[in-house]
CSV table of C-alpha atoms in Angstrom, one decimal:
chain,number,residue,atom,x,y,z
A,1,MET,CA,-1.2,14.2,-6.7
A,2,GLY,CA,-1.1,12.1,-9.8
A,3,ILE,CA,-2.9,8.8,-8.9
A,4,LYS,CA,-2.0,6.4,-11.7
A,5,GLY,CA,-4.2,3.5,-10.6
A,6,LEU,CA,-7.0,2.8,-8.2
A,7,TRP,CA,-8.3,-0.7,-7.1
A,8,SER,CA,-10.6,-1.8,-4.4
A,9,LEU,CA,-9.8,-5.0,-2.4
A,10,LYS,CA,-11.9,-7.1,-0.1
A,11,GLN,CA,-10.6,-8.5,3.2
A,12,ALA,CA,-12.0,-12.0,2.3
A,13,ASP,CA,-12.9,-13.6,-1.0
A,14,ARG,CA,-16.6,-14.0,-0.2
A,15,SER,CA,-17.1,-10.7,1.7
A,16,PRO,CA,-19.7,-8.5,0.1
A,17,TYR,CA,-17.8,-5.4,1.0
A,18,ASP,CA,-14.6,-3.7,-0.1
A,19,LYS,CA,-12.2,-2.9,2.7
A,20,PHE,CA,-9.2,-1.4,1.0
A,21,LEU,CA,-8.7,1.3,-1.6
A,22,VAL,CA,-5.2,0.9,-3.2
A,23,GLN,CA,-3.8,4.0,-4.9
A,24,ALA,CA,-0.8,3.7,-7.2
A,25,PHE,CA,1.5,6.8,-7.5
A,26,VAL,CA,4.6,7.2,-9.6
A,27,GLY,CA,7.0,6.1,-6.9
A,28,GLU,CA,4.9,4.2,-4.4
A,29,THR,CA,1.6,2.7,-3.4
A,30,ARG,CA,-0.7,3.9,-0.6
A,31,ILE,CA,-3.6,2.0,0.9
A,32,LEU,CA,-6.7,3.5,2.5
A,33,SER,CA,-8.7,1.2,4.7
A,34,ILE,CA,-12.1,1.3,6.5
A,35,GLU,CA,-11.3,1.2,10.3
A,36,ASP,CA,-13.7,2.5,13.0
A,37,ASN,CA,-16.1,4.5,10.8
A,38,GLU,CA,-13.4,6.2,8.8
A,39,LEU,CA,-11.5,5.6,5.6
A,40,ALA,CA,-7.9,6.2,6.7
A,41,GLU,CA,-4.4,5.5,5.4
A,42,VAL,CA,-3.0,2.2,6.5
A,43,ARG,CA,0.2,2.7,8.5
A,44,THR,CA,3.0,0.7,7.0
A,45,GLY,CA,6.1,-0.1,9.1
A,46,PHE,CA,7.9,2.9,7.7
A,47,ASN,CA,5.2,5.4,8.8
A,48,LEU,CA,5.1,4.0,12.3
A,49,PHE,CA,8.8,4.6,12.7
A,50,CYS,CA,8.4,8.3,12.0
A,51,GLU,CA,5.6,8.7,14.4
A,52,LEU,CA,7.6,7.2,17.3
A,53,ILE,CA,10.3,9.9,16.8
A,54,ILE,CA,7.6,12.7,16.8
A,55,ILE,CA,6.0,11.3,20.0
A,56,ILE,CA,9.3,11.2,21.8
A,57,ILE,CA,10.0,14.9,21.0
A,58,ILE,CA,6.5,16.0,22.1
A,59,ILE,CA,6.6,14.2,25.5
A,60,GLU,CA,10.1,15.3,26.3
A,61,TYR,CA,10.1,18.9,25.2
A,62,ASP,CA,11.1,20.1,28.6
A,63,PHE,CA,14.3,18.1,28.5
A,64,ILE,CA,17.3,18.2,26.3
A,65,CYS,CA,16.6,15.2,24.2
A,66,TYR,CA,18.8,13.6,21.7
A,67,VAL,CA,16.7,11.5,19.3
A,68,CYS,CA,19.1,9.5,17.4
A,69,ASP,CA,17.4,6.4,16.1
A,70,ALA,CA,14.0,5.1,17.3
A,71,MET,CA,15.4,1.6,17.0
A,72,HIS,CA,18.0,2.0,19.8
B,1,MET,CA,1.0,-5.1,5.6
B,2,ALA,CA,4.3,-7.0,5.3
B,3,GLY,CA,3.6,-8.8,2.0
B,4,PHE,CA,2.4,-5.7,0.2
B,5,HIS,CA,5.2,-3.7,-1.4
B,6,ALA,CA,4.3,-0.1,-0.7
B,7,GLU,CA,7.5,1.5,-1.8
B,8,LYS,CA,6.9,0.7,-5.5
B,9,PRO,CA,4.1,1.7,-7.8
B,10,THR,CA,1.4,-1.0,-8.4
B,11,PHE,CA,0.4,-2.0,-11.9
B,12,TYR,CA,-2.6,-4.1,-10.9
B,13,CYS,CA,-4.0,-5.6,-7.8
B,14,GLY,CA,-7.1,-7.7,-7.0
B,15,ASN,CA,-8.6,-10.4,-4.9
B,16,VAL,CA,-8.0,-14.0,-5.8
B,17,HIS,CA,-9.4,-17.4,-4.6
B,18,GLU,CA,-9.0,-18.4,-1.8
B,19,ASN,CA,-8.7,-15.4,0.4
B,20,GLY,CA,-5.6,-14.1,-1.4
B,21,LEU,CA,-4.8,-10.9,-3.2
B,22,VAL,CA,-2.2,-10.2,-5.9
B,23,GLN,CA,-0.1,-7.1,-6.3
B,24,VAL,CA,1.8,-6.6,-9.6
B,25,ILE,CA,4.9,-4.3,-9.4
B,26,ASP,CA,7.6,-3.8,-11.9
B,27,SER,CA,9.6,-6.8,-10.8
B,28,GLY,CA,6.8,-9.3,-10.8
B,29,VAL,CA,3.7,-10.6,-9.0
B,30,ARG,CA,3.2,-11.0,-5.3
B,31,LEU,CA,0.5,-13.4,-3.9
B,32,ILE,CA,-0.5,-12.1,-0.4
B,33,ASP,CA,-2.9,-13.5,2.2
B,34,CYS,CA,-6.0,-11.2,2.6
B,35,GLU,CA,-6.2,-11.4,6.4
B,36,THR,CA,-2.6,-11.5,7.6
B,37,PHE,CA,-1.1,-9.7,4.6
B,38,GLN,CA,1.8,-12.2,4.7
B,39,LEU,CA,3.6,-12.9,1.4
B,40,LEU,CA,2.6,-16.4,0.2
B,41,ASP,CA,4.4,-16.6,-3.1
B,42,GLU,CA,6.2,-14.4,-5.6
B,43,TYR,CA,6.8,-14.6,-9.3
B,44,VAL,CA,9.9,-12.7,-10.4
B,45,ALA,CA,9.7,-11.5,-14.0
B,46,GLU,CA,12.9,-11.7,-16.1
B,47,CYS,CA,12.4,-8.0,-17.1
B,48,SER,CA,10.2,-5.1,-16.1
B,49,VAL,CA,6.4,-5.4,-16.1
B,50,THR,CA,4.8,-2.7,-18.2
B,51,VAL,CA,1.1,-3.5,-18.0
B,52,ALA,CA,-1.0,-6.1,-16.1
B,53,THR,CA,-4.5,-7.3,-15.5
B,54,GLY,CA,-6.2,-10.3,-13.8
B,55,ASN,CA,-9.2,-12.0,-12.5
B,56,SER,CA,-10.0,-14.1,-9.4
B,57,SER,CA,-7.7,-16.9,-10.5
B,58,GLN,CA,-5.3,-15.6,-13.1
B,59,VAL,CA,-2.9,-12.7,-13.7
B,60,VAL,CA,-1.6,-11.6,-17.1
B,61,ILE,CA,1.5,-9.5,-17.3
B,62,ALA,CA,3.3,-7.8,-20.2
B,63,LEU,CA,7.0,-7.3,-19.9
B,64,SER,CA,9.2,-4.8,-21.7
B,65,GLY,CA,10.2,-6.2,-25.1
B,66,GLY,CA,6.7,-7.5,-25.9
B,67,LEU,CA,6.6,-10.7,-23.8
B,68,LEU,CA,3.2,-11.7,-22.6
B,69,VAL,CA,2.9,-14.1,-19.7
B,70,CYS,CA,-0.2,-15.9,-18.3
B,71,LEU,CA,0.0,-16.9,-14.6
B,72,ASP,CA,-2.4,-19.2,-12.7
B,73,ILE,CA,-3.1,-18.7,-9.0
B,74,ASP,CA,-3.4,-22.1,-7.4
B,75,ALA,CA,-6.1,-21.5,-4.8
B,76,GLN,CA,-5.3,-24.7,-2.7
B,77,ALA,CA,-1.5,-24.6,-2.8
B,78,ARG,CA,-1.6,-20.7,-2.7
B,79,THR,CA,1.1,-20.4,-5.3
B,80,ILE,CA,1.7,-18.7,-8.6
B,81,ARG,CA,2.5,-20.8,-11.6
B,82,GLU,CA,3.4,-19.7,-15.1
B,83,LYS,CA,1.0,-21.2,-17.5
B,84,ALA,CA,1.9,-19.9,-20.9
B,85,ARG,CA,3.9,-17.1,-22.6
B,86,VAL,CA,4.2,-15.6,-26.1
B,87,LEU,CA,6.5,-13.0,-27.5
B,88,MET,CA,4.7,-10.3,-29.5
B,89,ASP,CA,6.5,-8.4,-32.2
B,90,GLN,CA,6.1,-5.0,-30.4
B,91,GLU,CA,5.7,-3.4,-27.0
B,92,ILE,CA,2.3,-4.1,-25.5
B,93,ALA,CA,0.3,-1.0,-24.6
B,94,CYS,CA,-2.7,-2.5,-22.9
B,95,VAL,CA,-4.3,-5.9,-22.2
B,96,SER,CA,-7.7,-7.2,-21.1
B,97,ILE,CA,-8.9,-10.8,-20.4
B,98,ASP,CA,-12.2,-12.7,-20.6
B,99,SER,CA,-12.9,-16.3,-19.5
B,100,VAL,CA,-14.8,-18.3,-22.0
B,101,ARG,CA,-16.4,-21.7,-21.4
B,102,VAL,CA,-15.8,-24.1,-24.2
B,103,ALA,CA,-17.5,-27.5,-24.5
B,104,THR,CA,-14.9,-30.2,-25.0
B,105,PRO,CA,-16.0,-33.0,-27.3
B,106,PRO,CA,-16.3,-36.5,-25.8
B,107,THR,CA,-13.0,-38.4,-26.2
B,108,SER,CA,-13.4,-41.1,-28.8
B,109,ASP,CA,-13.7,-44.5,-27.2
B,110,ALA,CA,-12.5,-47.3,-29.4
B,111,MET,CA,-12.5,-50.0,-26.7
B,112,ASP,CA,-14.9,-52.9,-27.0
B,113,ILE,CA,-16.9,-54.4,-24.2
B,114,ASP,CA,-14.5,-57.3,-23.5
B,115,THR,CA,-11.4,-55.2,-22.7
B,116,MET,CA,-13.4,-52.8,-20.4
B,117,ASP,CA,-14.0,-55.6,-17.9
B,118,VAL,CA,-10.3,-56.5,-17.8
B,119,ASP,CA,-8.8,-53.1,-17.5
B,120,ASP,CA,-9.9,-51.3,-14.3
B,121,HIS,CA,-8.0,-48.2,-15.1
B,122,ASN,CA,-9.9,-47.4,-18.2
B,123,LEU,CA,-13.3,-48.1,-16.5
B,124,SER,CA,-13.1,-44.9,-14.5
B,125,ASN,CA,-13.0,-42.8,-17.7
B,126,THR,CA,-16.2,-44.1,-19.0
B,127,ASP,CA,-19.8,-43.8,-17.9
B,128,ALA,CA,-22.4,-46.6,-17.7
B,129,THR,CA,-23.1,-46.7,-21.4
B,130,GLY,CA,-19.4,-47.1,-22.2
B,131,GLY,CA,-18.7,-43.7,-23.7
B,132,ALA,CA,-16.9,-40.8,-22.1
B,133,SER,CA,-19.0,-37.8,-21.1
B,134,ALA,CA,-18.6,-34.3,-22.5
B,135,SER,CA,-17.4,-31.5,-20.3
B,136,THR,CA,-16.6,-27.8,-20.5
B,137,GLU,CA,-13.3,-26.1,-20.1
B,138,THR,CA,-12.5,-22.5,-19.3
B,139,HIS,CA,-10.2,-20.8,-21.8
B,140,LEU,CA,-8.7,-17.4,-21.4
B,141,MET,CA,-9.3,-14.9,-24.2
B,142,LEU,CA,-6.9,-11.9,-24.3
B,143,ALA,CA,-7.2,-8.7,-26.2
B,144,VAL,CA,-3.9,-6.9,-26.5
B,145,GLY,CA,-3.3,-3.4,-27.8
B,146,LEU,CA,0.1,-3.0,-29.4
B,147,TRP,CA,2.2,0.1,-29.3
B,148,THR,CA,3.7,0.5,-32.8
B,149,ASP,CA,1.3,-0.7,-35.5
B,150,HIS,CA,-1.9,0.5,-33.8
B,151,SER,CA,-3.5,-2.9,-33.9
B,152,VAL,CA,-5.3,-5.1,-31.4
B,153,ARG,CA,-4.5,-8.8,-31.3
B,154,LEU,CA,-6.9,-11.4,-29.9
B,155,LEU,CA,-5.2,-14.4,-28.3
B,156,ALA,CA,-6.5,-17.6,-26.7
B,157,SER,CA,-4.9,-19.6,-24.0
B,158,ASP,CA,-5.8,-23.2,-23.2
B,159,GLN,CA,-3.7,-25.7,-21.3
B,160,ASN,CA,-0.2,-24.4,-21.7
B,161,THR,CA,-0.3,-22.5,-25.0
B,162,LEU,CA,-1.0,-18.9,-25.9
B,163,GLN,CA,-1.6,-18.1,-29.5
B,164,GLU,CA,-2.8,-15.3,-31.6
B,165,ILE,CA,-6.2,-15.9,-33.3
B,166,SER,CA,-6.9,-12.6,-35.1
B,167,GLN,CA,-6.0,-9.0,-35.3
B,168,VAL,CA,-7.8,-5.7,-36.1
B,169,ARG,CA,-6.3,-2.5,-37.3
B,170,LEU,CA,-7.6,0.5,-35.3
B,171,GLY,CA,-7.6,2.6,-38.4
B,172,SER,CA,-5.9,5.5,-36.6
B,173,ASP,CA,-2.4,6.7,-36.1
B,174,VAL,CA,-3.1,7.1,-32.4
B,175,GLN,CA,-2.1,4.4,-29.9
B,176,ALA,CA,-4.5,2.3,-27.9
B,177,ARG,CA,-4.0,3.3,-24.2
B,178,ASP,CA,-6.5,1.0,-22.6
B,179,ILE,CA,-8.6,-2.0,-23.6
B,180,LEU,CA,-11.5,-3.8,-22.1
B,181,ILE,CA,-13.5,-7.0,-22.8
B,182,VAL,CA,-16.8,-6.6,-20.9
B,183,VAL,CA,-20.2,-8.3,-20.9
B,184,LEU,CA,-23.1,-5.8,-20.8
B,185,GLN,CA,-26.6,-7.1,-20.7
B,186,GLY,CA,-25.5,-10.5,-22.0
B,187,THR,CA,-23.5,-9.2,-25.0
B,188,THR,CA,-19.7,-9.2,-25.0
B,189,TYR,CA,-18.1,-6.0,-26.1
B,190,LEU,CA,-14.5,-5.1,-26.9
B,191,MET,CA,-13.7,-1.4,-26.1
B,192,ILE,CA,-10.4,0.3,-27.0
B,193,GLY,CA,-9.6,3.7,-25.6
B,194,LEU,CA,-7.2,5.8,-27.7
B,195,GLY,CA,-4.6,8.3,-26.6
B,196,ASP,CA,-6.6,11.2,-28.3
B,197,GLY,CA,-9.8,10.6,-26.3
B,198,SER,CA,-11.6,8.6,-29.0
B,199,ILE,CA,-13.1,5.1,-28.4
B,200,VAL,CA,-13.5,2.1,-30.7
B,201,THR,CA,-16.0,-0.6,-29.8
B,202,TYR,CA,-16.8,-4.0,-31.3
B,203,MET,CA,-19.4,-6.7,-30.5
B,204,VAL,CA,-17.7,-10.0,-29.7
B,205,ALA,CA,-19.3,-13.4,-30.5
B,206,TYR,CA,-17.7,-16.7,-29.5
B,207,ALA,CA,-18.1,-19.9,-31.5
B,208,ASP,CA,-16.2,-22.9,-30.0
B,209,GLY,CA,-14.2,-20.6,-27.9
B,210,MET,CA,-13.1,-18.5,-30.9
B,211,PRO,CA,-14.0,-14.8,-31.0
B,212,THR,CA,-15.3,-12.9,-34.0
B,213,LEU,CA,-15.7,-9.1,-34.0
B,214,SER,CA,-18.5,-7.2,-35.6
B,215,ASN,CA,-20.3,-3.9,-35.4
B,216,ARG,CA,-17.3,-1.6,-35.3
B,217,ARG,CA,-18.2,1.8,-33.9
B,218,LYS,CA,-15.9,4.8,-33.4
B,219,GLY,CA,-16.6,7.8,-31.3
B,220,VAL,CA,-15.0,10.7,-29.5
B,221,LEU,CA,-15.4,11.0,-25.7
B,222,GLY,CA,-12.8,13.7,-24.9
B,223,THR,CA,-9.3,14.8,-25.8
B,224,THR,CA,-7.1,12.9,-23.3
B,225,PRO,CA,-6.2,9.2,-23.1
B,226,ILE,CA,-9.0,7.0,-22.0
B,227,SER,CA,-8.8,4.3,-19.3
B,228,PHE,CA,-11.6,1.9,-18.4
B,229,SER,CA,-13.0,0.5,-15.2
B,230,GLN,CA,-16.3,-1.3,-14.4
B,231,PHE,CA,-18.9,-0.8,-11.7
B,232,HIS,CA,-22.5,-1.9,-11.0
B,233,ASN,CA,-25.5,0.4,-11.2
B,234,SER,CA,-28.9,-1.0,-10.3
B,235,GLY,CA,-27.5,-4.5,-10.7
B,236,ASP,CA,-26.2,-4.0,-14.2
B,237,VAL,CA,-22.5,-3.8,-15.2
B,238,CYS,CA,-21.5,-0.4,-16.6
B,239,VAL,CA,-18.2,0.9,-17.9
B,240,PHE,CA,-16.6,4.1,-16.7
B,241,ALA,CA,-14.3,5.8,-19.3
B,242,SER,CA,-11.9,8.1,-17.5
B,243,CYS,CA,-10.6,11.1,-19.5
B,244,ASP,CA,-11.1,14.8,-19.6
B,245,ARG,CA,-14.8,14.2,-20.3
B,246,PRO,CA,-15.6,11.2,-18.1
B,247,THR,CA,-18.3,9.0,-19.6
B,248,VAL,CA,-20.4,6.1,-18.4
B,249,ILE,CA,-21.0,3.4,-21.1
B,250,TYR,CA,-23.9,1.0,-20.7
B,251,ALA,CA,-26.2,-1.2,-22.7
B,252,LEU,CA,-29.9,-0.9,-23.2
B,253,ASN,CA,-31.9,-3.0,-25.7
B,254,HIS,CA,-28.6,-4.3,-27.3
B,255,LYS,CA,-27.3,-0.8,-28.0
B,256,LEU,CA,-24.4,0.9,-26.4
B,257,LEU,CA,-25.3,4.2,-24.8
B,258,PHE,CA,-22.9,6.9,-23.5
B,259,SER,CA,-23.7,9.3,-20.7
B,260,VAL,CA,-21.3,12.1,-19.7
B,261,VAL,CA,-20.7,12.4,-16.0
B,262,ASN,CA,-21.1,15.8,-14.4
B,263,LEU,CA,-18.2,16.4,-12.0
B,264,SER,CA,-16.9,19.6,-10.4
B,265,GLN,CA,-13.2,18.9,-11.2
B,266,LYS,CA,-11.9,18.7,-14.8
B,267,GLY,CA,-11.1,15.3,-16.0
B,268,VAL,CA,-10.8,11.9,-14.3
B,269,THR,CA,-7.5,10.0,-14.5
B,270,CYS,CA,-8.8,6.7,-13.0
B,271,MET,CA,-11.7,5.2,-11.1
B,272,SER,CA,-12.5,2.2,-9.0
B,273,SER,CA,-15.8,1.0,-7.6
B,274,PHE,CA,-15.7,1.0,-3.8
B,275,HIS,CA,-18.6,-0.7,-2.0
B,276,SER,CA,-18.2,-0.7,1.8
B,277,GLU,CA,-20.6,-0.8,4.7
B,278,LEU,CA,-19.7,2.8,5.5
B,279,PHE,CA,-19.8,4.1,2.0
B,280,PRO,CA,-22.0,1.7,-0.1
B,281,ASP,CA,-22.1,1.7,-3.9
B,282,CYS,CA,-19.5,4.3,-4.2
B,283,LEU,CA,-17.0,5.1,-7.0
B,284,ALA,CA,-13.6,6.3,-6.0
B,285,ILE,CA,-12.7,8.9,-8.6
B,286,ALA,CA,-9.2,10.4,-9.0
B,287,SER,CA,-8.2,13.5,-11.0
B,288,GLU,CA,-4.8,15.2,-11.1
B,289,GLU,CA,-5.3,16.9,-7.8
B,290,THR,CA,-8.2,15.2,-5.9
B,291,LEU,CA,-9.6,11.9,-4.8
B,292,MET,CA,-13.3,11.7,-4.1
B,293,LEU,CA,-15.9,9.1,-3.3
B,294,GLY,CA,-19.2,9.6,-5.1
B,295,VAL,CA,-22.4,7.8,-5.9
B,296,ILE,CA,-24.2,7.7,-9.3
B,297,GLU,CA,-27.8,8.0,-8.4
B,298,ASP,CA,-28.9,7.4,-11.9
B,299,ILE,CA,-26.9,7.1,-15.1
B,300,GLN,CA,-27.6,10.7,-16.1
B,301,LYS,CA,-26.1,12.4,-13.1
B,302,ILE,CA,-23.5,11.9,-10.3
B,303,HIS,CA,-24.2,13.1,-6.8
B,304,VAL,CA,-21.2,13.8,-4.6
B,305,GLN,CA,-21.5,12.7,-1.0
B,306,SER,CA,-18.0,13.4,0.1
B,307,ILE,CA,-15.8,16.4,0.0
B,308,PRO,CA,-13.0,16.3,-2.6
B,309,MET,CA,-9.5,16.5,-1.1
B,310,HIS,CA,-6.9,18.8,-2.4
B,311,GLU,CA,-3.9,17.0,-0.8
B,312,SER,CA,-3.0,13.4,-0.7
B,313,PRO,CA,-5.9,11.8,1.2
B,314,ARG,CA,-4.9,10.4,4.6
B,315,ARG,CA,-8.3,10.1,6.2
B,316,ILE,CA,-11.9,10.4,5.2
B,317,GLU,CA,-14.4,10.9,8.0
B,318,HIS,CA,-18.0,10.0,7.6
B,319,SER,CA,-20.5,12.2,9.4
B,320,ALA,CA,-24.0,10.8,9.5
B,321,PRO,CA,-26.7,13.2,8.4
């Protein structure tokens, strides 16, 4: 896994609580955030793109479906 | 999360006034709004960042080649401004900062009473008795570990200058891998973590903003490079030294005490305190293969409340007892 750095961040200066846990890896940074009673990874724009493709495949498995590019 | 650059490794990040946060990546420093995560300002470094640190209003970055740059975060304008820089003679291995309040002496006032009545501009600088009042300034103290000669340099930054004040030899042929200036129970300490798992500590005293080091102590914590982070335990600041034998360092009766942390996995690579409503008073502890959240119940032992994960953590669920 190789986490190289860990930092906590608050959502506002004067908030008493940390909201985000930032993890630095060798090639990227990931952020965990408290949302709805769980600490989960924050979806960046890139992750959301992949999920759209997967949802289309699941819904349309009865059909011949060509998934080219979720942006079109 | 637009302002936050997730496709690059982060060297440092932290909250800054007012409602901002900074992320340091290899190309420079990003100032981001805490709520909208929009990019507010960016400082592009002229070469790669190697190490970085910061506080709620400043960021200090070291660039490859030994350049050290101090940046101010303007809370009102929400911008990053370069304040001072200095070129060290070697690559920088680690850096830590401390803010020191220094009393500035009253400015000498050679005006006599007659000219004061005439010149309105000068009147505003004087108090009722005709003399200027003393004030305090905040100076930045930097402790920098250098890569080649195994020394630690102390530098001070005020106004727009950054200059070296003193240096100490670590007395070892092992590099400093992390450094920390920290106040424990009212006393300032300088801690240096070496690449072989040993630690050197000094007490720091400030006189007129100038630091002097004393009480040098050297010890061995483990066998792997040490990195430092801070957390609060029962209202007191403590230091967590991550290595293959993770240790908590705290002060009691003006003495530094060391307490080994009992953890199931071998070795800690880094740690951050994480205090949220859902998981209060926690420490996020990373090793080569796991990330876990735990709570130190007392300095002598650590009690794990969450399950360590063996893959990259995507989600941590909390089940109430």
